[in-house]
Amino acid sequence: MKKEAEIFVYGAEQICASCVNLPSSKETYEWLEAAISRKYPGQPFKIHYIDIFNPPEDEAAKAFAERVVEEDLFYPVVTMDDEIIGEGNPRLKDVYKKLEEHGYHAE
């Protein structure tokens, strides 16, 4: 494994208007955390939930949260290495592919 992966899930309590009938951003964050832990047991990673309407003081997180709002991206938006890997209804396959590029391997 190259380095511990760090995944960010940007979203809001209110479900995206274009994402009706999909899980909330927080539910997606929890689902991703559980799915990654099951697929890559014993391989550490960090996952962060960022509320786009109340971002932390971290400049990078704050700037991307503003981008999600300004560009009307479908949230939740999942990023890794400053790259969007999922938007609205992220696909596990895409997240797994990015993790495997980092040297993670399924067990």
PDB file of C-alpha atoms in Angstrom:
ATOM      1  CA  MET A   1       0.000   0.000   0.000  1.00  0.00           C
ATOM      2  CA  LYS A   2       1.426   3.367  -1.009  1.00  0.00           C
ATOM      3  CA  LYS A   3      -0.153   5.523   1.699  1.00  0.00           C
ATOM      4  CA  GLU A   4      -3.298   5.551   3.778  1.00  0.00           C
ATOM      5  CA  ALA A   5      -6.172   6.691   1.557  1.00  0.00           C
ATOM      6  CA  GLU A   6      -8.170   9.714   2.578  1.00  0.00           C
ATOM      7  CA  ILE A   7     -11.715   9.970   1.238  1.00  0.00           C
ATOM      8  CA  PHE A   8     -13.983  12.986   1.566  1.00  0.00           C
ATOM      9  CA  VAL A   9     -17.769  12.924   1.300  1.00  0.00           C
ATOM     10  CA  TYR A  10     -19.258  16.387   0.740  1.00  0.00           C
ATOM     11  CA  GLY A  11     -22.965  16.737   1.325  1.00  0.00           C
ATOM     12  CA  ALA A  12     -25.791  18.227   3.329  1.00  0.00           C
ATOM     13  CA  GLU A  13     -28.613  17.107   5.582  1.00  0.00           C
ATOM     14  CA  GLN A  14     -31.139  18.124   2.964  1.00  0.00           C
ATOM     15  CA  ILE A  15     -31.187  15.657   0.084  1.00  0.00           C
ATOM     16  CA  CYS A  16     -30.108  17.036  -3.293  1.00  0.00           C
ATOM     17  CA  ALA A  17     -33.184  18.074  -5.313  1.00  0.00           C
ATOM     18  CA  SER A  18     -32.039  15.909  -8.224  1.00  0.00           C
ATOM     19  CA  CYS A  19     -31.355  12.967  -5.923  1.00  0.00           C
ATOM     20  CA  VAL A  20     -34.847  12.198  -4.665  1.00  0.00           C
ATOM     21  CA  ASN A  21     -35.247   8.599  -3.438  1.00  0.00           C
ATOM     22  CA  LEU A  22     -31.496   8.232  -2.893  1.00  0.00           C
ATOM     23  CA  PRO A  23     -29.832   7.916   0.527  1.00  0.00           C
ATOM     24  CA  SER A  24     -28.814  11.086   2.332  1.00  0.00           C
ATOM     25  CA  SER A  25     -25.223  12.290   2.209  1.00  0.00           C
ATOM     26  CA  LYS A  26     -24.634  11.111   5.782  1.00  0.00           C
ATOM     27  CA  GLU A  27     -26.102   7.670   4.984  1.00  0.00           C
ATOM     28  CA  THR A  28     -23.849   7.443   1.929  1.00  0.00           C
ATOM     29  CA  TYR A  29     -20.828   8.331   4.080  1.00  0.00           C
ATOM     30  CA  GLU A  30     -21.704   5.593   6.595  1.00  0.00           C
ATOM     31  CA  TRP A  31     -22.396   3.077   3.813  1.00  0.00           C
ATOM     32  CA  LEU A  32     -19.054   3.803   2.126  1.00  0.00           C
ATOM     33  CA  GLU A  33     -17.166   3.485   5.403  1.00  0.00           C
ATOM     34  CA  ALA A  34     -18.754   0.087   6.119  1.00  0.00           C
ATOM     35  CA  ALA A  35     -18.330  -1.217   2.551  1.00  0.00           C
ATOM     36  CA  ILE A  36     -14.656  -0.213   2.355  1.00  0.00           C
ATOM     37  CA  SER A  37     -13.933  -1.740   5.774  1.00  0.00           C
ATOM     38  CA  ARG A  38     -15.483  -5.044   4.657  1.00  0.00           C
ATOM     39  CA  LYS A  39     -13.725  -5.151   1.277  1.00  0.00           C
ATOM     40  CA  TYR A  40     -10.293  -4.122   2.596  1.00  0.00           C
ATOM     41  CA  PRO A  41     -10.098  -5.441   6.187  1.00  0.00           C
ATOM     42  CA  GLY A  42      -6.972  -4.470   8.106  1.00  0.00           C
ATOM     43  CA  GLN A  43      -6.076  -1.824   5.522  1.00  0.00           C
ATOM     44  CA  PRO A  44      -6.414   1.584   7.182  1.00  0.00           C
ATOM     45  CA  PHE A  45      -8.112   4.510   5.494  1.00  0.00           C
ATOM     46  CA  LYS A  46      -9.656   7.775   6.587  1.00  0.00           C
ATOM     47  CA  ILE A  47     -13.074   8.966   5.521  1.00  0.00           C
ATOM     48  CA  HIS A  48     -14.425  12.417   6.340  1.00  0.00           C
ATOM     49  CA  TYR A  49     -17.907  13.861   6.068  1.00  0.00           C
ATOM     50  CA  ILE A  50     -17.985  17.565   5.162  1.00  0.00           C
ATOM     51  CA  ASP A  51     -21.240  19.524   5.441  1.00  0.00           C
ATOM     52  CA  ILE A  52     -21.221  21.831   2.407  1.00  0.00           C
ATOM     53  CA  PHE A  53     -23.272  24.480   4.216  1.00  0.00           C
ATOM     54  CA  ASN A  54     -21.168  24.348   7.392  1.00  0.00           C
ATOM     55  CA  PRO A  55     -17.641  23.331   6.310  1.00  0.00           C
ATOM     56  CA  PRO A  56     -14.693  23.159   8.718  1.00  0.00           C
ATOM     57  CA  GLU A  57     -12.049  25.878   8.859  1.00  0.00           C
ATOM     58  CA  ASP A  58      -9.674  23.811   6.693  1.00  0.00           C
ATOM     59  CA  GLU A  59      -9.171  25.935   3.569  1.00  0.00           C
ATOM     60  CA  ALA A  60      -9.151  23.056   1.064  1.00  0.00           C
ATOM     61  CA  ALA A  61     -12.344  21.509   2.474  1.00  0.00           C
ATOM     62  CA  LYS A  62     -14.015  24.905   2.671  1.00  0.00           C
ATOM     63  CA  ALA A  63     -13.060  25.771  -0.932  1.00  0.00           C
ATOM     64  CA  PHE A  64     -14.354  22.465  -2.291  1.00  0.00           C
ATOM     65  CA  ALA A  65     -17.586  22.754  -0.281  1.00  0.00           C
ATOM     66  CA  GLU A  66     -18.124  26.175  -1.884  1.00  0.00           C
ATOM     67  CA  ARG A  67     -17.450  24.636  -5.306  1.00  0.00           C
ATOM     68  CA  VAL A  68     -20.129  21.978  -4.722  1.00  0.00           C
ATOM     69  CA  VAL A  69     -22.672  24.710  -3.943  1.00  0.00           C
ATOM     70  CA  GLU A  70     -21.600  27.166  -6.663  1.00  0.00           C
ATOM     71  CA  GLU A  71     -21.398  24.592  -9.459  1.00  0.00           C
ATOM     72  CA  ASP A  72     -24.614  22.829  -8.380  1.00  0.00           C
ATOM     73  CA  LEU A  73     -22.864  19.467  -8.180  1.00  0.00           C
ATOM     74  CA  PHE A  74     -25.080  16.535  -7.221  1.00  0.00           C
ATOM     75  CA  TYR A  75     -24.252  15.684  -3.641  1.00  0.00           C
ATOM     76  CA  PRO A  76     -22.925  13.747  -1.966  1.00  0.00           C
ATOM     77  CA  VAL A  77     -19.701  14.309  -3.855  1.00  0.00           C
ATOM     78  CA  VAL A  78     -16.981  11.772  -3.064  1.00  0.00           C
ATOM     79  CA  THR A  79     -13.373  12.812  -3.592  1.00  0.00           C
ATOM     80  CA  MET A  80      -9.950  11.290  -3.164  1.00  0.00           C
ATOM     81  CA  ASP A  81      -6.634  12.918  -4.076  1.00  0.00           C
ATOM     82  CA  ASP A  82      -8.527  16.092  -5.068  1.00  0.00           C
ATOM     83  CA  GLU A  83     -10.374  14.098  -7.738  1.00  0.00           C
ATOM     84  CA  ILE A  84     -14.135  13.570  -7.885  1.00  0.00           C
ATOM     85  CA  ILE A  85     -14.802   9.823  -7.891  1.00  0.00           C
ATOM     86  CA  GLY A  86     -18.541   9.926  -7.316  1.00  0.00           C
ATOM     87  CA  GLU A  87     -21.391  12.408  -7.457  1.00  0.00           C
ATOM     88  CA  GLY A  88     -25.047  12.083  -6.427  1.00  0.00           C
ATOM     89  CA  ASN A  89     -25.144   8.307  -6.177  1.00  0.00           C
ATOM     90  CA  PRO A  90     -21.490   7.202  -6.023  1.00  0.00           C
ATOM     91  CA  ARG A  91     -20.632   3.757  -7.362  1.00  0.00           C
ATOM     92  CA  LEU A  92     -18.642   1.447  -5.127  1.00  0.00           C
ATOM     93  CA  LYS A  93     -16.828   0.113  -8.185  1.00  0.00           C
ATOM     94  CA  ASP A  94     -15.322   3.569  -8.830  1.00  0.00           C
ATOM     95  CA  VAL A  95     -14.298   4.027  -5.189  1.00  0.00           C
ATOM     96  CA  TYR A  96     -12.734   0.548  -5.094  1.00  0.00           C
ATOM     97  CA  LYS A  97     -10.839   1.217  -8.332  1.00  0.00           C
ATOM     98  CA  LYS A  98      -9.329   4.386  -6.872  1.00  0.00           C
ATOM     99  CA  LEU A  99      -8.371   2.573  -3.653  1.00  0.00           C
ATOM    100  CA  GLU A 100      -6.722  -0.218  -5.625  1.00  0.00           C
ATOM    101  CA  GLU A 101      -4.675   2.399  -7.485  1.00  0.00           C
ATOM    102  CA  HIS A 102      -3.330   3.221  -4.018  1.00  0.00           C
ATOM    103  CA  GLY A 103      -2.306  -0.381  -3.459  1.00  0.00           C
ATOM    104  CA  TYR A 104      -5.336  -1.631  -1.541  1.00  0.00           C
ATOM    105  CA  HIS A 105      -6.289  -5.223  -2.283  1.00  0.00           C
ATOM    106  CA  ALA A 106      -9.521  -7.080  -1.589  1.00  0.00           C
ATOM    107  CA  GLU A 107      -9.419  -9.914   0.908  1.00  0.00           C
TER     108      GLU A 107
END
